[in-house]
Short mmCIF file of C-alpha atoms and ligand atoms in Angstrom, two decimals:
data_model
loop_
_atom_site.label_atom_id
_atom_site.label_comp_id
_atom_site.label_asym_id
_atom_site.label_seq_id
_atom_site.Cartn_x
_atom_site.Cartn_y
_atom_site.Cartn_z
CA UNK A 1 20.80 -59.88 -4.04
CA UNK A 2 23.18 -58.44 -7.17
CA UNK A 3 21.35 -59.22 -10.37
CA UNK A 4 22.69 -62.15 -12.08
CA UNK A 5 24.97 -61.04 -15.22
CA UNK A 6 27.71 -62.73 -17.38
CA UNK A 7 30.62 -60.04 -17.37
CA UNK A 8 34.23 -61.10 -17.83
CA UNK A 9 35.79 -58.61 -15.03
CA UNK A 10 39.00 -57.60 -15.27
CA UNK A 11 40.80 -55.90 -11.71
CA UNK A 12 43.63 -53.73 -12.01
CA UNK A 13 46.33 -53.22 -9.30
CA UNK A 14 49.22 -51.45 -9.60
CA UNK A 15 52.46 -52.15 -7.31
CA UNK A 16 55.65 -50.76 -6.35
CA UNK A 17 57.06 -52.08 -3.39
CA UNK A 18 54.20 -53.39 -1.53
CA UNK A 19 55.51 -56.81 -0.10
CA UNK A 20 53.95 -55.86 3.28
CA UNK A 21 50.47 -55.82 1.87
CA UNK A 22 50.21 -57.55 -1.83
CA UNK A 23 49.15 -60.93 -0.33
CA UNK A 24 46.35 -59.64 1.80
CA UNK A 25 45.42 -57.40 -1.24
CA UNK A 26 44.93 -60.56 -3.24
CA UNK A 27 43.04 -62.20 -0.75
CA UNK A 28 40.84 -59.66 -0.42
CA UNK A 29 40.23 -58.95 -4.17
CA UNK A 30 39.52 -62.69 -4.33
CA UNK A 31 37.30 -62.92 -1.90
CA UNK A 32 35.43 -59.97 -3.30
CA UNK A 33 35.65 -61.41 -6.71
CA UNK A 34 33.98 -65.04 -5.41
CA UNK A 35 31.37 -63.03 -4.00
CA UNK A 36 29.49 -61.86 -6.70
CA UNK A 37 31.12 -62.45 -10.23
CA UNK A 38 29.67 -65.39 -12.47
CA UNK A 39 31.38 -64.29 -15.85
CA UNK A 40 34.75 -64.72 -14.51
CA UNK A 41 37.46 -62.97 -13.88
CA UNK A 42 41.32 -61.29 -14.17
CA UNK A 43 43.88 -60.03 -11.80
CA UNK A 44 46.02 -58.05 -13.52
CA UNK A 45 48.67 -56.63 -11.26
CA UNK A 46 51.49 -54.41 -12.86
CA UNK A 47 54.95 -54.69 -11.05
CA UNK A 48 55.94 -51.09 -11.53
CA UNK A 49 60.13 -51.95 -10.91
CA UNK A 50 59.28 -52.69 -7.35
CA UNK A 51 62.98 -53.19 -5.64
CA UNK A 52 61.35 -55.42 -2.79
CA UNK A 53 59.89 -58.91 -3.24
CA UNK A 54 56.58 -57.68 -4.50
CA UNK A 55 57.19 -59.21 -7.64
CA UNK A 56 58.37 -62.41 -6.31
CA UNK A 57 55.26 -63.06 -4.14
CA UNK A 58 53.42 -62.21 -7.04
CA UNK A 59 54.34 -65.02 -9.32
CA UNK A 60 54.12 -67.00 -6.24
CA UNK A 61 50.66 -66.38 -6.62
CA UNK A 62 50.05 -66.61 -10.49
CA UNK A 63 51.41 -70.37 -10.22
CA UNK A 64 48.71 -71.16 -7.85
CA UNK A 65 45.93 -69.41 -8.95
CA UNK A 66 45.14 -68.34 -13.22
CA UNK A 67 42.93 -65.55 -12.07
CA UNK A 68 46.39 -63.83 -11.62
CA UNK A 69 47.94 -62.12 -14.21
CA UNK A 70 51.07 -60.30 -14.20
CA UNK A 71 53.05 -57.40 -16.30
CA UNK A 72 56.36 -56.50 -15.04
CA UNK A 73 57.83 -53.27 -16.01
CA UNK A 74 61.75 -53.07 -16.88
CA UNK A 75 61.81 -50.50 -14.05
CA UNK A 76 59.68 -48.17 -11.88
CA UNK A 77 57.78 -46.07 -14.09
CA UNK A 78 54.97 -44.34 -12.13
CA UNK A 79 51.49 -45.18 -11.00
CA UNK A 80 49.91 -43.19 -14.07
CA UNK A 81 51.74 -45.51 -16.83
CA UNK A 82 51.45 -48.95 -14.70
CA UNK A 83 47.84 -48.34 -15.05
CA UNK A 84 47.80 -47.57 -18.25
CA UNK A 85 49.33 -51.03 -19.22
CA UNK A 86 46.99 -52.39 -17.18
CA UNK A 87 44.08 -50.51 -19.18
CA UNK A 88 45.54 -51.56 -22.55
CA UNK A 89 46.63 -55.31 -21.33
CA UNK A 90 43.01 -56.21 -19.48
CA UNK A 91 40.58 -57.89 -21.66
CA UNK A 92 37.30 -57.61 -19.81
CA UNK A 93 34.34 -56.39 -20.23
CA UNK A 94 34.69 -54.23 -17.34
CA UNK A 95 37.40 -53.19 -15.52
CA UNK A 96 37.81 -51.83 -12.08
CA UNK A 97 41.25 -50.04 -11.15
CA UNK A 98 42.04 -50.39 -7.29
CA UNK A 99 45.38 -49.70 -5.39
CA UNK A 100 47.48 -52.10 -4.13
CA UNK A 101 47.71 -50.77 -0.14
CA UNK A 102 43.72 -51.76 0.27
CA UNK A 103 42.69 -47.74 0.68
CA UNK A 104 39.99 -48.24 -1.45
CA UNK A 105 37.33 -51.28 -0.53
CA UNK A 106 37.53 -54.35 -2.62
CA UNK A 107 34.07 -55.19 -1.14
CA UNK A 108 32.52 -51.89 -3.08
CA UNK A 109 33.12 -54.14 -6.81
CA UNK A 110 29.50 -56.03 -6.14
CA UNK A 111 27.97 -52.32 -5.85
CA UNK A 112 30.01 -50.89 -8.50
CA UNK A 113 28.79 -53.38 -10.77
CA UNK A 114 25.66 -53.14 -9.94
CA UNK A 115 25.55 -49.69 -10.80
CA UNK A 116 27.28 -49.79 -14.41
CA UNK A 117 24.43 -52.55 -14.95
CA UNK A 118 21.36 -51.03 -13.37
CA UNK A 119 22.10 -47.21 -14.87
CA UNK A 120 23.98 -48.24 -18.08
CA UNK A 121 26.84 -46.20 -16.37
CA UNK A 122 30.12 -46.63 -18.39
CA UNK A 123 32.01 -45.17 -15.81
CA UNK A 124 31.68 -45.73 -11.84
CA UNK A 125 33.62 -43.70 -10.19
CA UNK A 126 34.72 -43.71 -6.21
CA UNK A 127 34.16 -40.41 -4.48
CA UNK A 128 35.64 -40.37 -1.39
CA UNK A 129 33.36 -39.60 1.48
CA UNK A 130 36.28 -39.28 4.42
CA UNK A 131 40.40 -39.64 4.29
CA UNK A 132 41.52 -42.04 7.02
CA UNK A 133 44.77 -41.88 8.84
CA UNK A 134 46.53 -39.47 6.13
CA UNK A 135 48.79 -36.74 7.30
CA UNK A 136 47.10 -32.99 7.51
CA UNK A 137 49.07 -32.12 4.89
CA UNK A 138 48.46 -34.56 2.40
CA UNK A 139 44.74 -33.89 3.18
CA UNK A 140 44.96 -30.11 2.64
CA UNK A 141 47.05 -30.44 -0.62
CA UNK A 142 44.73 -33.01 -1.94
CA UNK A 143 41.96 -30.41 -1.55
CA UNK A 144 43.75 -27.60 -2.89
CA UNK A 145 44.24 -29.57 -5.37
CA UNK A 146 40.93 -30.61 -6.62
CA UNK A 147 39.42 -27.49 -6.68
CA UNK A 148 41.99 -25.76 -8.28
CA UNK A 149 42.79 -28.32 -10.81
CA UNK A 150 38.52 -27.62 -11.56
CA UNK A 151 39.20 -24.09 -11.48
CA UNK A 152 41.86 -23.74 -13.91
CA UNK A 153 40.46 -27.25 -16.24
CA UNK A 154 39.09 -27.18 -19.54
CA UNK A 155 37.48 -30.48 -18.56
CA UNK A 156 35.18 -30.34 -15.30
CA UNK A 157 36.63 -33.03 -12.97
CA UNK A 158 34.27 -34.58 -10.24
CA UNK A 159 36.13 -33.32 -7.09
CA UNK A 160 37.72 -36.05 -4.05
CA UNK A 161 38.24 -38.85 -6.99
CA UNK A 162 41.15 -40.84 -7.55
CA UNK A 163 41.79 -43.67 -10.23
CA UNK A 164 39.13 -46.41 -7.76
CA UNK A 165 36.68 -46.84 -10.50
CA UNK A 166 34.87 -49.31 -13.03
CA UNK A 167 35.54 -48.24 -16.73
CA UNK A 168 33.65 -50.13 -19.45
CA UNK A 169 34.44 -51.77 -22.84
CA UNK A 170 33.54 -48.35 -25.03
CA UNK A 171 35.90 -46.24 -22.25
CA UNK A 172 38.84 -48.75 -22.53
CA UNK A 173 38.33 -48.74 -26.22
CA UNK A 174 38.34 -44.55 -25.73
CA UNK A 175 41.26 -44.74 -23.73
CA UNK A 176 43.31 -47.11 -26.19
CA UNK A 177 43.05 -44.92 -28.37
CA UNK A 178 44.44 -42.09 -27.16
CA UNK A 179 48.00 -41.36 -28.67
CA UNK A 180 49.29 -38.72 -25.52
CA UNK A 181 52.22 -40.63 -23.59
CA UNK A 182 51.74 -38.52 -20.15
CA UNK A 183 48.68 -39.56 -18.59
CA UNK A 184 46.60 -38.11 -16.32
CA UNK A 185 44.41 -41.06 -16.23
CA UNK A 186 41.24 -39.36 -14.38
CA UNK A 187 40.93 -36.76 -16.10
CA UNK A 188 41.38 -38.37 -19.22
CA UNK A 189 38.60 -40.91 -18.37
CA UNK A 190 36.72 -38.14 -17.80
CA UNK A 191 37.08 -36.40 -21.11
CA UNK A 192 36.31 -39.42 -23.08
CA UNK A 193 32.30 -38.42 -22.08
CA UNK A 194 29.66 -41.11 -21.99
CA UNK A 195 27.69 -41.55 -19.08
CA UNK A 196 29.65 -41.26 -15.91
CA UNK A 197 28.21 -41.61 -12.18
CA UNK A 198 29.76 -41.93 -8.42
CA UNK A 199 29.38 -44.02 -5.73
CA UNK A 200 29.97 -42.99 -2.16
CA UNK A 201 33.29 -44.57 -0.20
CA UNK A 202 35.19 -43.84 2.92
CA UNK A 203 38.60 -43.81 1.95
CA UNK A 204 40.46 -46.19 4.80
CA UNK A 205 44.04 -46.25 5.67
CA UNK A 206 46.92 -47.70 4.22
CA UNK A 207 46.68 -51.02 5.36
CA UNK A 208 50.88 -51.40 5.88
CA UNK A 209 54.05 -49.74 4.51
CA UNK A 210 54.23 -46.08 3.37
CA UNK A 211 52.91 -44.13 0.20
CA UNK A 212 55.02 -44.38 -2.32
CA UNK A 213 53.56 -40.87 -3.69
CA UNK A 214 56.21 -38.07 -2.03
CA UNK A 215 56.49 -34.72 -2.53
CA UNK A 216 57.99 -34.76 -5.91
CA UNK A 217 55.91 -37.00 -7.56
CA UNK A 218 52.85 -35.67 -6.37
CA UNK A 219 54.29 -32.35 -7.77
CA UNK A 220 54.82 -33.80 -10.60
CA UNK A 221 51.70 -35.65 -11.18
CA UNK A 222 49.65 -31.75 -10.38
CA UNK A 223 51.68 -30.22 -13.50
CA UNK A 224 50.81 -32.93 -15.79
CA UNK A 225 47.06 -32.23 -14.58
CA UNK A 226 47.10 -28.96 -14.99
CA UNK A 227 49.20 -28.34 -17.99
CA UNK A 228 47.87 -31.35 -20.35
CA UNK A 229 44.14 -30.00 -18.81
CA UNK A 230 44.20 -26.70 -19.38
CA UNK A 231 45.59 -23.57 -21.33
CA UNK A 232 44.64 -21.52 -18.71
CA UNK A 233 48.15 -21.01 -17.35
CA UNK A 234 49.14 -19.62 -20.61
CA UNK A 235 46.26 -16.65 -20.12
CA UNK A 236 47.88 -16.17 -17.26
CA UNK A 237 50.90 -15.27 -18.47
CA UNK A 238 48.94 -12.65 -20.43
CA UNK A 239 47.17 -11.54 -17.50
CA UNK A 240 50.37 -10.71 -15.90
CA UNK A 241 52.26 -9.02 -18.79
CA UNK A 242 49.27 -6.98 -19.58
CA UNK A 243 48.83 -5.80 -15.93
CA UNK A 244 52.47 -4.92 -15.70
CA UNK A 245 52.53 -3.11 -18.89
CA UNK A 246 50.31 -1.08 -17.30
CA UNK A 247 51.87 -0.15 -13.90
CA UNK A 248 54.93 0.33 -16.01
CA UNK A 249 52.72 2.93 -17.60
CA UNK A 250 51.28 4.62 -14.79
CA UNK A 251 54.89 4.50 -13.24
CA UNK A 252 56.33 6.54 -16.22
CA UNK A 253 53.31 9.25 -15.56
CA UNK A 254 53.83 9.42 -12.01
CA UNK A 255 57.76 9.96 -12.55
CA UNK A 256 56.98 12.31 -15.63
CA UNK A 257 54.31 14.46 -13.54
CA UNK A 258 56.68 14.69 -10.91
CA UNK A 259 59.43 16.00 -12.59
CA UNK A 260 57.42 18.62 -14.09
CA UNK A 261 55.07 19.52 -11.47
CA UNK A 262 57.21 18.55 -8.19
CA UNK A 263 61.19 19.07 -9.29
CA UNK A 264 62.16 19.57 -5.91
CA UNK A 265 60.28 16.28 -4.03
CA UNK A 266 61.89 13.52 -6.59
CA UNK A 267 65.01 11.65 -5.34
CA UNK A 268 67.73 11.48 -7.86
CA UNK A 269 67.59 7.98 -7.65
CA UNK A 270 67.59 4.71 -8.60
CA UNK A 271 65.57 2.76 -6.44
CA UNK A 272 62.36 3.21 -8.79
CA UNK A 273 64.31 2.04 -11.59
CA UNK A 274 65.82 -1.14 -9.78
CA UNK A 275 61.70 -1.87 -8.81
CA UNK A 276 60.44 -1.49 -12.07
CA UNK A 277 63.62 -4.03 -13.42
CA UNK A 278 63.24 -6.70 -10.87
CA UNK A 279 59.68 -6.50 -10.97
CA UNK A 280 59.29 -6.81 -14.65
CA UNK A 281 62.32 -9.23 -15.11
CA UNK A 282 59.89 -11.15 -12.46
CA UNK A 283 57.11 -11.20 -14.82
CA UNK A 284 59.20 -12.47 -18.09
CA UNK A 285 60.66 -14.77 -16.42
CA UNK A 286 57.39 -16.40 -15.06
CA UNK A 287 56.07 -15.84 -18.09
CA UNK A 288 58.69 -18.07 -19.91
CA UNK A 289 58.38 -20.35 -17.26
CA UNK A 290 54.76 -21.13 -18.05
CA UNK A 291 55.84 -21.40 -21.72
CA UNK A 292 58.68 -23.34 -21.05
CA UNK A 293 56.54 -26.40 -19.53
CA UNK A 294 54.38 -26.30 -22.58
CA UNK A 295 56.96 -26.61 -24.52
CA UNK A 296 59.17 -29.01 -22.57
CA UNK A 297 55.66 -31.42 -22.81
CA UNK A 298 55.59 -31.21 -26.25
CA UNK A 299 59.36 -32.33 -26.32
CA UNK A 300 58.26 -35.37 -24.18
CA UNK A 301 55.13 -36.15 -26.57
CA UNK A 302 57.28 -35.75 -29.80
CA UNK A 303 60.44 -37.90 -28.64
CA UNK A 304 56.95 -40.73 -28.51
CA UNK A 305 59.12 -42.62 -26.20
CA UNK A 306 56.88 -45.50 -25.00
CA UNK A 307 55.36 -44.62 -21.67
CA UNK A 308 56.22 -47.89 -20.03
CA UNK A 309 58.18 -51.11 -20.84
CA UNK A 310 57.87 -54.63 -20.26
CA UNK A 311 59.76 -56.65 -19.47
CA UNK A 312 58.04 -59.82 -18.43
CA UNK A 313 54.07 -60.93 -18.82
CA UNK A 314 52.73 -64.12 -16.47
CA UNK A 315 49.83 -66.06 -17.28
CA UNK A 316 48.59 -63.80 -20.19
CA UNK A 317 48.25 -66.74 -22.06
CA UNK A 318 45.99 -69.27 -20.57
CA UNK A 319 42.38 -68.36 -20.44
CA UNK A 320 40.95 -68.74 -17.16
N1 LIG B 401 52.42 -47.00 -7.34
C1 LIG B 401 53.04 -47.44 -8.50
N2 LIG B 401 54.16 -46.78 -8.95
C2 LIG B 401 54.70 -45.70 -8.29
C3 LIG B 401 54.02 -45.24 -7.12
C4 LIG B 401 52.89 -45.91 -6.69
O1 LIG B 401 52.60 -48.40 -9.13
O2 LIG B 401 55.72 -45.18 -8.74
C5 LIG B 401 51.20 -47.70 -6.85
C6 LIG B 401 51.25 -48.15 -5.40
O3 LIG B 401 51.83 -49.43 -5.27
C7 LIG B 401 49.79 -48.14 -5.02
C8 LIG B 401 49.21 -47.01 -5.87
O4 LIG B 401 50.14 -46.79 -6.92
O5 LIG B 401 49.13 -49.35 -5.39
C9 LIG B 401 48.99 -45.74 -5.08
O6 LIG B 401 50.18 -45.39 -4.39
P1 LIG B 401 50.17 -44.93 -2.88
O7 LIG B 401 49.18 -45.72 -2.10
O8 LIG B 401 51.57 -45.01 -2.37
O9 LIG B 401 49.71 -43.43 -3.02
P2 LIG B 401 48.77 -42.60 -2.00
O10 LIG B 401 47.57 -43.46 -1.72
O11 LIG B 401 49.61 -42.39 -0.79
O12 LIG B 401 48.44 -41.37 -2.75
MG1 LIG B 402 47.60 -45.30 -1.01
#
């Protein structure tokens, strides 16, 4: 039987084109919420510029019930930022993020707060036991990813996490505060320290519709990992100028020694040269590359665009 405890607890779901699923998501969440809480709670669901009637079920919803709470952004501006605003809107004590497609178990909040009370964790976070009824490929690249985003980090990430997790009043406050516009919210909650511990999930299916994560965002959301996580990409660079340098040097010895010791054997040609330029024009380039997206992020931090905007809030007003 959960310990009894007064915590106000806010949920946070965010949603871009999920009419197939964003009613049985609330029922769900509700039901989980009845369950256990005593201290009340929120709903705070964030339509990211859905183009379907997500939105329009939603305040459907917030009429009938208080618990639910609504931002609406002016247009779709990722998962990252939509949970963000939900972070910097919620005003519980804790706060659990969840996705809106019902991957991650609503019924896991009784244990989750359980946990943050019974070890003073400020941080619960899921680890995924087992991937249901994702492709092979989204599988494999969400391995590669993990480890390699560890490997190359500053910050040691737990591996097999996503953003399913129960953040406290000291790691909102944390995360408020931090002034960088292009999140990378795990991580992030990561850095922010305190005292962070897992619990054990099986990750289920999508319950309906299709990921709204393709290629290109996922892409995009593994460069802002790695380059706002690490500087290692810059060594890199470094690594790979030095080591050409050096075959460029050994090159010039082996063409040098061969003209004087082996006239006859060298080809008057070219084809060495040609190498050595598309080889080392290779390496520049990359190398520019690398400090190109540094300095293309620091373009998007200066501008201090905001990361999101609002266009509409429901039911922030009334307490519940
Ligand atoms: N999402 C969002 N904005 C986006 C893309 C996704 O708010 O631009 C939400 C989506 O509605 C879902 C969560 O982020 O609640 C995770 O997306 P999805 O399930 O499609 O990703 P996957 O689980 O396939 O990685
Ligand atoms: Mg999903």
């Amino acid at each position: 039987m959960p310990e009894q405890h007064n915590l106000f607890i806010s949920i946070i779901i965010p949603c871009f084109n999920e009419e197939q699923v964003i009613r049985h998501t609330y029922q769900r969440v509700t039901q989980a919420m009845n369950s256990f809480t005593h201290g009340g709670y929120e709903l705070v669901f964030i339509n990211d510029g859905s183009r379907d009637s997500t939105l329009l079920i939603l305040k459907e919803l917030a009429q009938n019930d208080i618990h639910v709470k609504i931002l609406g952004f002016s247009r779709n501006f990722g998962h990252q930022p939509a949970v963000t605003a939900g972070i910097q809107a919620c005003t519980g004590d804790v706060a659990i993020i969840i996705d809106a497609d019902l991957q991650d178990p609503p019924e896991l909040f009784p244990a989750m707060v359980q946990k943050h009370i019974d070890e003073k964790a400020n941080v619960v976070y899921g680890m995924r036991e087992k991937r249901k009824g994702e492709t092979f490929f989204k599988k494999i690249t969400a391995r590669a990813f993990y480890r390699t985003i560890n490997f190359l980090s500053d910050t040691p990430l737990p591996v097999d996490t996503g953003d399913f997790r129960l953040i406290d009043k000291h790691v909102i406050e944390a995360f408020k505060s931090l002034p960088e516009k292009n999140k990378y919210i795990r991580g992030l909650i990561t850095w922010v320290g305190f005292k962070q511990v897992p619990i054990m999930y099986v990750r289920e299916e999508r319950f309906a519709g299709e990921t709204k994560y393709p290629l290109s965002k996922m892409i995009k959301f593994a460069s802002t990992s790695l380059l706002y996580f690490s500087k290692k990409p810059l060594k890199l660079a470094l690594g790979l100028g030095s080591l050409s340098i050096l075959v460029g040097i050994l090159l010039a010895i082996w063409v040098i020694s061969g003209l004087i010791y082996r006239p006859n054997t060298i080809v008057p040609g070219w084809s060495s040269t040609v190498i050595a330029v598309i080889f080392f024009g290779g390496v520049q380039l990359l190398t520019i590359g690398v400090l190109g997206e540094y300095l293309g992020n620091m373009f998007e931090e200066i501008k201090n665009r905001p990361e999101y905007i609002i266009h509409e809030k429901i039911n922030f007003t009334n307490l519940p």
